GROMACS .gro file of C-alpha atoms in nm:
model
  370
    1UNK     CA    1  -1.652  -2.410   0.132
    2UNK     CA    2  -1.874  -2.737   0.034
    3UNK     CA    3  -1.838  -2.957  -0.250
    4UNK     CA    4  -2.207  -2.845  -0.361
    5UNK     CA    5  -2.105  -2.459  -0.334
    6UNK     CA    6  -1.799  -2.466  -0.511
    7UNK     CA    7  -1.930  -2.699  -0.821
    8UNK     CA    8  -2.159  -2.449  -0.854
    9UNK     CA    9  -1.879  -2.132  -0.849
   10UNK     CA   10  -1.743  -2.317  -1.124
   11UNK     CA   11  -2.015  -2.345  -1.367
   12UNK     CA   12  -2.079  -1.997  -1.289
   13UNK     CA   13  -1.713  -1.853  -1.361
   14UNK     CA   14  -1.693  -2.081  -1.651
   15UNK     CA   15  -2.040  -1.934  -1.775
   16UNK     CA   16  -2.003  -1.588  -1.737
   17UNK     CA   17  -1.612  -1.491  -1.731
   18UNK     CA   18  -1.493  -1.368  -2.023
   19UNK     CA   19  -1.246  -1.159  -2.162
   20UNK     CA   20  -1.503  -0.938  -2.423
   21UNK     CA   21  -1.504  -0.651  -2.618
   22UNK     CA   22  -1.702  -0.356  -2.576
   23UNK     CA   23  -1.767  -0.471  -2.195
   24UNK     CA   24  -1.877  -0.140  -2.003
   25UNK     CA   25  -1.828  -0.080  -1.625
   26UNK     CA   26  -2.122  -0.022  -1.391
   27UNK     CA   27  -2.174   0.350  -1.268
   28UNK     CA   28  -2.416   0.361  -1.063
   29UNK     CA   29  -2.738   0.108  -0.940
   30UNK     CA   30  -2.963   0.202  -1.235
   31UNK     CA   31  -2.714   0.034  -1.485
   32UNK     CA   32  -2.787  -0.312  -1.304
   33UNK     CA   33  -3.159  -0.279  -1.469
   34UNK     CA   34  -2.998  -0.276  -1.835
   35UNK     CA   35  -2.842  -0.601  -1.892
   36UNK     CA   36  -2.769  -0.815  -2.228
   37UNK     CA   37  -2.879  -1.117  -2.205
   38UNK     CA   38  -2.560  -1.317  -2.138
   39UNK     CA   39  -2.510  -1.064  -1.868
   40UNK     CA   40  -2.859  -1.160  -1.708
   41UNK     CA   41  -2.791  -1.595  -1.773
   42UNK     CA   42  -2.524  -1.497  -1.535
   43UNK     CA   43  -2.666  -1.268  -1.270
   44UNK     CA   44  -2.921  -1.582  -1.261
   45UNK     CA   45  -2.650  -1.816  -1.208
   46UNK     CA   46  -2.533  -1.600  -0.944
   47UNK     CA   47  -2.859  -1.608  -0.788
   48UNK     CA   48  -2.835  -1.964  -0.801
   49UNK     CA   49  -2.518  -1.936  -0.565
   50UNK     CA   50  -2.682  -1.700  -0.331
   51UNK     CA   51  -2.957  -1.951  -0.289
   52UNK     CA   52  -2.732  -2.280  -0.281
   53UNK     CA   53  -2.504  -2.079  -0.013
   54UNK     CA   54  -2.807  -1.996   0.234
   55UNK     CA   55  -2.963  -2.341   0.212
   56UNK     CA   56  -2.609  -2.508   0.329
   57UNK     CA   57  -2.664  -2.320   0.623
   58UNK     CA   58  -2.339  -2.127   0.568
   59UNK     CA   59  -2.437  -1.774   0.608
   60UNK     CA   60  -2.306  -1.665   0.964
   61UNK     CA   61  -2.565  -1.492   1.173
   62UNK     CA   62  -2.430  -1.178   1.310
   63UNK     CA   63  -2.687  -0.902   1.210
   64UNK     CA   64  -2.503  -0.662   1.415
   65UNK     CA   65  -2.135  -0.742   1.207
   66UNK     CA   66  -2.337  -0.776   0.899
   67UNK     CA   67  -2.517  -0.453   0.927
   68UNK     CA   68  -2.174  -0.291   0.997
   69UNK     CA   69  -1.996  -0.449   0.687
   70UNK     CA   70  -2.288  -0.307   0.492
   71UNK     CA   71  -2.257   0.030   0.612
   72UNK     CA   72  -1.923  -0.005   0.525
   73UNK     CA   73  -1.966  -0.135   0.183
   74UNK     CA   74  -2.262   0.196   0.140
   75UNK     CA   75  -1.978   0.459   0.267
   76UNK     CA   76  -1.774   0.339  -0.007
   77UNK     CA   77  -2.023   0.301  -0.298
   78UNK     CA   78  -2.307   0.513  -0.183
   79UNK     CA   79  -2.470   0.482  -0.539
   80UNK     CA   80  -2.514   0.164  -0.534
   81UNK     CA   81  -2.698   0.127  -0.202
   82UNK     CA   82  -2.889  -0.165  -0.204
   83UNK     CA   83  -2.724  -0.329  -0.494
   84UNK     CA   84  -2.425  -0.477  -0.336
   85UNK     CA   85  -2.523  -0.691  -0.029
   86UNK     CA   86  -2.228  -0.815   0.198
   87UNK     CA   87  -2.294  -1.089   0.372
   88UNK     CA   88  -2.081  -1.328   0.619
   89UNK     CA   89  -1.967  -1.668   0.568
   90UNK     CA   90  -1.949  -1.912   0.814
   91UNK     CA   91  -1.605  -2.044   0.748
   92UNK     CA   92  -1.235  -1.997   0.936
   93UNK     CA   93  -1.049  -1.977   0.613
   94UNK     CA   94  -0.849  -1.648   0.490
   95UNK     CA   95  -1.095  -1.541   0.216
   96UNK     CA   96  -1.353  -1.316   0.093
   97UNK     CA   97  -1.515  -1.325  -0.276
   98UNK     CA   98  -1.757  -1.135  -0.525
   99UNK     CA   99  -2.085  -1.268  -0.730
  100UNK     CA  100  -2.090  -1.092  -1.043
  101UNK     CA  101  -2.490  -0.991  -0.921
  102UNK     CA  102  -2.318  -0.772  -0.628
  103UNK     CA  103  -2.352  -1.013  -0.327
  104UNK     CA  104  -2.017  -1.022  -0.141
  105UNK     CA  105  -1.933  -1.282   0.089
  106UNK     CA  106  -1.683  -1.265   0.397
  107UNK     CA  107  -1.520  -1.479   0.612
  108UNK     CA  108  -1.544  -1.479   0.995
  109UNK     CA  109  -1.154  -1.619   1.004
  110UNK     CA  110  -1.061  -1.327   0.768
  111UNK     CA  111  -1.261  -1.109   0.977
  112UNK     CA  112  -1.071  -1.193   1.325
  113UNK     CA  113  -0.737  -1.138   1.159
  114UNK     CA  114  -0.842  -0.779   1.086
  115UNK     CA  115  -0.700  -0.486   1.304
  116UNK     CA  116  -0.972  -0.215   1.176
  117UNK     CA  117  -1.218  -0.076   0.987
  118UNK     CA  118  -0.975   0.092   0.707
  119UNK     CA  119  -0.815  -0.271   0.672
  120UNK     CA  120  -1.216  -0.403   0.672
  121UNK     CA  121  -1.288  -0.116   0.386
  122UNK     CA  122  -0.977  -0.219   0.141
  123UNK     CA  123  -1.100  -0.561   0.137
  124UNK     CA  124  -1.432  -0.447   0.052
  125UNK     CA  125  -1.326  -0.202  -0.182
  126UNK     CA  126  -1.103  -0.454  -0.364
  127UNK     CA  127  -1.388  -0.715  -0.413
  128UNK     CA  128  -1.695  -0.456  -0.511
  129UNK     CA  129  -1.503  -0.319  -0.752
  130UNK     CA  130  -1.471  -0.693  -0.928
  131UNK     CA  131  -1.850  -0.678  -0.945
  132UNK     CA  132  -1.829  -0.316  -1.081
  133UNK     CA  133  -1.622  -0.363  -1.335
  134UNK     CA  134  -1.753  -0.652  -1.431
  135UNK     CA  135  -1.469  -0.883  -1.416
  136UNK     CA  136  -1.679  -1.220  -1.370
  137UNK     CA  137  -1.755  -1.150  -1.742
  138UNK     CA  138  -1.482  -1.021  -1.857
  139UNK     CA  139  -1.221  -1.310  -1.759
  140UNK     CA  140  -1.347  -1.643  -1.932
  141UNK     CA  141  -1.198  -1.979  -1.954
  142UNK     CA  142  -1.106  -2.080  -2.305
  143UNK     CA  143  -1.314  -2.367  -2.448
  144UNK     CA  144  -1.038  -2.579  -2.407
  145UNK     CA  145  -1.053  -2.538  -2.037
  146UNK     CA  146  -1.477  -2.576  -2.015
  147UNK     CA  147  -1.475  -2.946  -2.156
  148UNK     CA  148  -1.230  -3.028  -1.800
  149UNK     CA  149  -1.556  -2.941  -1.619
  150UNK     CA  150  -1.740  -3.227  -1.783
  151UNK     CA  151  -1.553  -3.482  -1.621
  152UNK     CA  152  -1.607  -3.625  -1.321
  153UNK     CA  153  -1.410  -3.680  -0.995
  154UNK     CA  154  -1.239  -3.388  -1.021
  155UNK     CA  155  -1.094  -3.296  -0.718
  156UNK     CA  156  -1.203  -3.013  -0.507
  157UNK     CA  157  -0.923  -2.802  -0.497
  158UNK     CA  158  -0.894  -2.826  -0.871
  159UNK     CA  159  -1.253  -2.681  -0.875
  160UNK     CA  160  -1.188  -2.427  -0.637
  161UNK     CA  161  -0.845  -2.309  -0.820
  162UNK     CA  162  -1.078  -2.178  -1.094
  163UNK     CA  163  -1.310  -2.051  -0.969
  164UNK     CA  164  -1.382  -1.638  -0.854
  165UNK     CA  165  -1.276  -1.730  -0.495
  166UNK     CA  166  -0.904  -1.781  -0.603
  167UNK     CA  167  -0.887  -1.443  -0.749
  168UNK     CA  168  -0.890  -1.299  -1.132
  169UNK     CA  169  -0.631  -1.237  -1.390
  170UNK     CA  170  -0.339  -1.058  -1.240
  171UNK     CA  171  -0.472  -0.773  -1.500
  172UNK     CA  172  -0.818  -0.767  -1.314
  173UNK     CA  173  -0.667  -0.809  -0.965
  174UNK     CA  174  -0.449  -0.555  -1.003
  175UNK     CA  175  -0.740  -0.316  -1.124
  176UNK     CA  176  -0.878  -0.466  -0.824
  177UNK     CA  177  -0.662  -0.298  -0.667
  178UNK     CA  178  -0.690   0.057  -0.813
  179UNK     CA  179  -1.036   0.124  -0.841
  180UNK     CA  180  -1.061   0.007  -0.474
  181UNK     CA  181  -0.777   0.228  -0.320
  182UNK     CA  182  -0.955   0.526  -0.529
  183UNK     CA  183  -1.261   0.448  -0.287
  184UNK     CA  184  -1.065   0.333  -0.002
  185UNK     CA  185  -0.970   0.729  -0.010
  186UNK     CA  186  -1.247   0.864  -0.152
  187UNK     CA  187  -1.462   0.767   0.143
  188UNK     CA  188  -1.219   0.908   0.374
  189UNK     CA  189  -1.047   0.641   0.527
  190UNK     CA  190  -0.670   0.607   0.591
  191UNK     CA  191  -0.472   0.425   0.301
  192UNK     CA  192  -0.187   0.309   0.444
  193UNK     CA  193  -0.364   0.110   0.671
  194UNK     CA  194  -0.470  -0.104   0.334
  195UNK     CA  195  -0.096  -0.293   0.240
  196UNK     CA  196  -0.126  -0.417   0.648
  197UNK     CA  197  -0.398  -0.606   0.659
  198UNK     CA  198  -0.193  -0.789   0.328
  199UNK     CA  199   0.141  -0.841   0.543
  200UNK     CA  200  -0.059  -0.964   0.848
  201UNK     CA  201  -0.220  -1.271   0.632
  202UNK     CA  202   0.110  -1.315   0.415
  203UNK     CA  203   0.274  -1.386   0.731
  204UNK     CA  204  -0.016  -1.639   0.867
  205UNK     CA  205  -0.031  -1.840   0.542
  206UNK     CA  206   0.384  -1.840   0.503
  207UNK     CA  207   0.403  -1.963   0.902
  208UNK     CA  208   0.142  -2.214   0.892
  209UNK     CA  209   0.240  -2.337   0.553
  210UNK     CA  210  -0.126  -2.303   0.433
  211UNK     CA  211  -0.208  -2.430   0.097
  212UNK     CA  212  -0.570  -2.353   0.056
  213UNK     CA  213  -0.673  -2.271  -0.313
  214UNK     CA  214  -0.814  -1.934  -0.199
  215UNK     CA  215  -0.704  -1.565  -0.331
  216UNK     CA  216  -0.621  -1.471   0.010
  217UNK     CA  217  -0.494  -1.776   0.143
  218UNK     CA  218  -0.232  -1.717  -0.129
  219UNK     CA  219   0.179  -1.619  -0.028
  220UNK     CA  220   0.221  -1.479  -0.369
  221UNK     CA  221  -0.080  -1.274  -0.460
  222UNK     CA  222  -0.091  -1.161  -0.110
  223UNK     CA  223   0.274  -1.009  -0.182
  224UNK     CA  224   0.170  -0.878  -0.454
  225UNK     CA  225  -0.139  -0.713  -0.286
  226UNK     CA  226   0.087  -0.578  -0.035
  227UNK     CA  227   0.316  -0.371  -0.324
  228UNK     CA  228   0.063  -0.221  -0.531
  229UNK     CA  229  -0.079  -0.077  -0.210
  230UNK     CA  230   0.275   0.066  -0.087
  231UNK     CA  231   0.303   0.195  -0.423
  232UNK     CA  232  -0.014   0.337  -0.444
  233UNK     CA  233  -0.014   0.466  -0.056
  234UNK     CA  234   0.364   0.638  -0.116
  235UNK     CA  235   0.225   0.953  -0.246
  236UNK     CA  236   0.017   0.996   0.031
  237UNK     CA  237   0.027   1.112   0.372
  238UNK     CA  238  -0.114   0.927   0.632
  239UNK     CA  239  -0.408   1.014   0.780
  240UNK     CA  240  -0.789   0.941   0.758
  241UNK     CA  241  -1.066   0.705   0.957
  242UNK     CA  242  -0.899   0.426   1.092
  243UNK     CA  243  -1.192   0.301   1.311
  244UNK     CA  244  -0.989   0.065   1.523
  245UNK     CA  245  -1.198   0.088   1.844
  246UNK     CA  246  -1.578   0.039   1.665
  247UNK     CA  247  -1.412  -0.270   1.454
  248UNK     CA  248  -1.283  -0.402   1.723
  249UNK     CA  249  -1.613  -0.401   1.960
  250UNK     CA  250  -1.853  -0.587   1.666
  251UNK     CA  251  -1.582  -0.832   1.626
  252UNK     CA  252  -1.519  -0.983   1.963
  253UNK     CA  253  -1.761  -1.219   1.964
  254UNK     CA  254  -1.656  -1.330   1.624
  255UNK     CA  255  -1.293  -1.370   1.705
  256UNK     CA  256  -1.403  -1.598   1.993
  257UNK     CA  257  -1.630  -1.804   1.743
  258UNK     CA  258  -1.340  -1.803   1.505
  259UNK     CA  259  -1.097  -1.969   1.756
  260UNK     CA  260  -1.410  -2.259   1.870
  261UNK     CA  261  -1.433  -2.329   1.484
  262UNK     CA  262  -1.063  -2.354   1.422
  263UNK     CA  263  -1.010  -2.551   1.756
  264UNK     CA  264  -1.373  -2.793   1.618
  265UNK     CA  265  -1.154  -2.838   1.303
  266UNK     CA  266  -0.824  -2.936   1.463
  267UNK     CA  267  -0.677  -2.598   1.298
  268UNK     CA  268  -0.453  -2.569   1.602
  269UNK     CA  269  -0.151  -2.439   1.428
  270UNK     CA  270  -0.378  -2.049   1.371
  271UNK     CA  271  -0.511  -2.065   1.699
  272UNK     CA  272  -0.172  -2.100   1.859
  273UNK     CA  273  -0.022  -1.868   1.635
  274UNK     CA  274  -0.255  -1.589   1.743
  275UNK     CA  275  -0.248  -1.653   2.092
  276UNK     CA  276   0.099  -1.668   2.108
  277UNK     CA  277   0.165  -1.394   1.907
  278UNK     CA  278   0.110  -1.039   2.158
  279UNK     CA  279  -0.027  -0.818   1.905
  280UNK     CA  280  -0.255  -1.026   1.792
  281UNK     CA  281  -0.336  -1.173   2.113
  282UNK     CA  282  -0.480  -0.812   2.226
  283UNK     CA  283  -0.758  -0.778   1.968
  284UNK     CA  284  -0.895  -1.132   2.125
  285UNK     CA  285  -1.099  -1.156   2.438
  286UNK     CA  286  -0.932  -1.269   2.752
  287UNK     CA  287  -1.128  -1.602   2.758
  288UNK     CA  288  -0.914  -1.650   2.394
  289UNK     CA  289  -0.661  -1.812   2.664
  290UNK     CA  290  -0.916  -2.108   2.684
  291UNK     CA  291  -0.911  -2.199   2.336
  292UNK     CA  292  -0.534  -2.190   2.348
  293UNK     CA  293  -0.541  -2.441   2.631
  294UNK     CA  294  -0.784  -2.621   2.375
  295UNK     CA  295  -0.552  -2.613   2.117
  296UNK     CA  296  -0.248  -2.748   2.301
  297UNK     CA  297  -0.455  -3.034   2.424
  298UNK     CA  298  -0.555  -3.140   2.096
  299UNK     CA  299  -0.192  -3.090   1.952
  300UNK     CA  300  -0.044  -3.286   2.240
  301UNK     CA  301   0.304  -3.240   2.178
  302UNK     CA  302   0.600  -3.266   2.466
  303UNK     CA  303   0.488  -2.991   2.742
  304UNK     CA  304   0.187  -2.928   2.565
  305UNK     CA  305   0.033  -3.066   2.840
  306UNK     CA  306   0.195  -2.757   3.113
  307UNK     CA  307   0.088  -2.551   2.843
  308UNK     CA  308  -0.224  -2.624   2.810
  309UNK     CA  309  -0.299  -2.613   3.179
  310UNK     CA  310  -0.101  -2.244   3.212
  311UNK     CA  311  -0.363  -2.151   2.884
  312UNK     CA  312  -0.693  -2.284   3.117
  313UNK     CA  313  -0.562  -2.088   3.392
  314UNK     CA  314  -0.504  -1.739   3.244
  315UNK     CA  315  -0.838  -1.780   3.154
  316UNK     CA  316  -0.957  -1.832   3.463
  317UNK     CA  317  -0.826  -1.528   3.621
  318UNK     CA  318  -0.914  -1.309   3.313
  319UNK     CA  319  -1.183  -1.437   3.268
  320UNK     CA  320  -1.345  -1.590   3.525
  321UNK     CA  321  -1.693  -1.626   3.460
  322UNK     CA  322  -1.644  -1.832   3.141
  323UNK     CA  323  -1.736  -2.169   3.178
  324UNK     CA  324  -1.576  -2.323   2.977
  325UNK     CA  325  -1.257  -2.278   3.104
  326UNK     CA  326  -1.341  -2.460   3.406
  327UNK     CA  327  -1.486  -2.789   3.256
  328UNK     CA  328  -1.090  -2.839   3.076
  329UNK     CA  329  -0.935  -2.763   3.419
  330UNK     CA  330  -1.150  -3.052   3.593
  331UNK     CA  331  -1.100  -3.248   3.344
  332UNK     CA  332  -0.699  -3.195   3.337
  333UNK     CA  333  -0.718  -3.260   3.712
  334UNK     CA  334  -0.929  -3.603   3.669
  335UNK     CA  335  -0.674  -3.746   3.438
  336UNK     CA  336  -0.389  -3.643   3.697
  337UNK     CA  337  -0.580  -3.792   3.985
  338UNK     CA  338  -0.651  -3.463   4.172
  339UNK     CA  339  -1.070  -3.560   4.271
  340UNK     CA  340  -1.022  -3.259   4.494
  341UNK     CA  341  -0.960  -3.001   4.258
  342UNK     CA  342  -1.132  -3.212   3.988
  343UNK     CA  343  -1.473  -3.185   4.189
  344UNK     CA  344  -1.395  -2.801   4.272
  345UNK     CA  345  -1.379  -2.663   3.881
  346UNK     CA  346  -1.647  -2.931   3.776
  347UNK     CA  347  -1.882  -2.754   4.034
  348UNK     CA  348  -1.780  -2.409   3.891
  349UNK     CA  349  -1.879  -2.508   3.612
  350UNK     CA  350  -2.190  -2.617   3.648
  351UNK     CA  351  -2.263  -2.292   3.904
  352UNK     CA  352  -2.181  -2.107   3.542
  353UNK     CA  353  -2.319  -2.344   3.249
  354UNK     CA  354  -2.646  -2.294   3.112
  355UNK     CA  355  -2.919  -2.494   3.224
  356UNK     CA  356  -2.935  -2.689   2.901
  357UNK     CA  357  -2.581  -2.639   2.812
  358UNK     CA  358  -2.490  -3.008   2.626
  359UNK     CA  359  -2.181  -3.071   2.842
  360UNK     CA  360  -2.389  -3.070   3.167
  361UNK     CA  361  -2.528  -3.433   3.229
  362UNK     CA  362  -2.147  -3.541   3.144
  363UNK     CA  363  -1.976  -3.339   3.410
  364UNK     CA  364  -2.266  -3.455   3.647
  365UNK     CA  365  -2.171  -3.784   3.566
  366UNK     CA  366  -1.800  -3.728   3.619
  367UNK     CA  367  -1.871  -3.548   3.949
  368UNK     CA  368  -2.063  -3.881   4.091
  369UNK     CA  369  -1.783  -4.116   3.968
  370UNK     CA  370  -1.541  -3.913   4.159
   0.00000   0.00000   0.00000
């Protein structure tokens, strides 16, 4: 997330969260139209958000995947249709977060990690329910805290720590929690499939050693995630949608994204983790393989350079009509001083590329120097 976006989070949060008495939960969409005013100073803030957000450029264009999240989000709220808007945001890291006006924003990386649609509905669950119950108001900083946001330079993950996108009071979380998994079953979809999605990321973040200031980027409140959901799951027997093969068709083409972007920001570490791993691996397209080449490259350890090459060419035979994949191999050949095979993927590739693909007039340029 930006510098820009997150200062404003903060005012936000420290505006509008408060612990206060008398605070009543939303029922359905009509109670949006009956705010106090503090209530309204912060649905305009959150407004303010929404609007700061889409002129960054960070919304992530998938109508198809957005449209589905919605129809998600509707199957679990139904009454309020059209008052809590998911949207996608165009970032790698583990998170997803709630404006107290009802816009919900999602990660692509969180997205990929996801196995199906009953993992995709307790996230959703969990986070409309923070705008339902109103927990942006109802958790505020103490005065004490507000005068911090006054002065300047401070750093960006101290801004982000306090702000909705690092979670709630354990209180609020864990009511979070409660009123989602009511929905989560409600709407018919399997609950045990809820505490999974939980252990998947817990084990990401604890083998990568991530430290982002985000609620799901978090080791501990990701445990904790994972036990109120067993415990709330245990009385249950299984069964219910799971919706593994529609989730998984929208979200191809966002996995794939998600490893360019993570490769783009030298996050190596997650996209070899995935690749590596087999069952994660099989919710990625084939042509995956290429960004694990990618990766390798980048990290350039000992024998990442046989690993990289064995990456580029699973690709090639899984996938053999991505061009990518080719461009890396000629370019792994050049720098070993095969021009043969160096000329024969650079041509592939250009037989594949798009006309006005950028990398074109440089592998032109490296097929006339050979």
């Amino acid at each position: 997330m930006n510098r820009t976006i997150a200062l404003v989070l903060v005012s936000l949060l420290a505006s509008g969260c408060a612990t206060t008495g008398g605070v009543t939960s939303f029922t359905n969409a009509g109670d949006t139209a009956n705010l106090h005013e503090k209530e309204r100073r912060l649905w305009h803030e959150a407004s303010g958000v929404d609007s700061t957000i889409e002129r960054s450029g960070q919304i992530y264009e998938d109508r198809r995947a957005t449209a589905y999240l919605q129809g998600v989000m509707d199957r679990l709220y139904p009454e309020f249709k059209g008052k809590i808007q998911v949207h996608l945001y165009d970032s790698t890291q583990l998170n997803a977060f709630a404006l107290p006006n009802g816009s919900i924003y999602f990660n692509i990386g969180l997205l990929a990690r996801m196995e199906n649609e009953a993992q995709l509905a307790a996230v959703l669950a969990h986070e409309a329910a923070h705008f339902i119950e109103k927990h942006s108001f109802r958790q505020r900083v103490s005065a004490k805290n507000l005068s911090a946001f006054a002065v300047s330079g401070i750093p960006f993950a101290s801004l982000a720590a306090v702000s909705s996108i690092s979670g709630f009071s354990r209180d609020l979380e864990r009511e979070a929690d409660m009123k989602g998994y009511e929905r989560l079953t409600k709407a018919g979809y399997d609950p045990h499939e809820a505490h999974k999605v939980f252990e998947h990321l817990a084990s990401e973040v604890k083998a990568l050693g991530i430290e982002e200031p985000y609620f799901f980027s978090s080791h501990p409140q990701l445990v904790e995630r994972i036990e109120t959901f067993k415990e709330l799951s245990a009385r249950r027997k299984k069964g219910g949608r799971v919706g593994a093969e529609d989730y998984n068709r929208v979200m191809q083409a966002i996995r794939l994204d998600a490893l360019r972007k993570d490769v783009g920001q030298d996050r190596y570490k997650s996209v070899i983790l995935v690749m590596e791993d087999p069952g994660l691996r099989r919710y990625y397209p084939a042509s995956g393989y290429y960004y694990l080449g990618e990766a390798y490259s980048r990290r350039d350890e000992k024998g990442d350079t046989a690993r990289a090459l064995q990456a580029w060419q699973k690709a090639e035979k899984l996938s053999p009509r991505f061009a990518p994949t080719y461009k890396s191999l000629g370019m792994h050949y050049m720098k070993t001083g095969n021009k043969g095979q160096a000329r024969r993927y650079f041509g592939k590739y250009l037989s594949l590329a798009s006309k006005d693909a950028r990398d074109r007039a440089y592998v032109q340029q490296y097929m006339s120097s050979l």
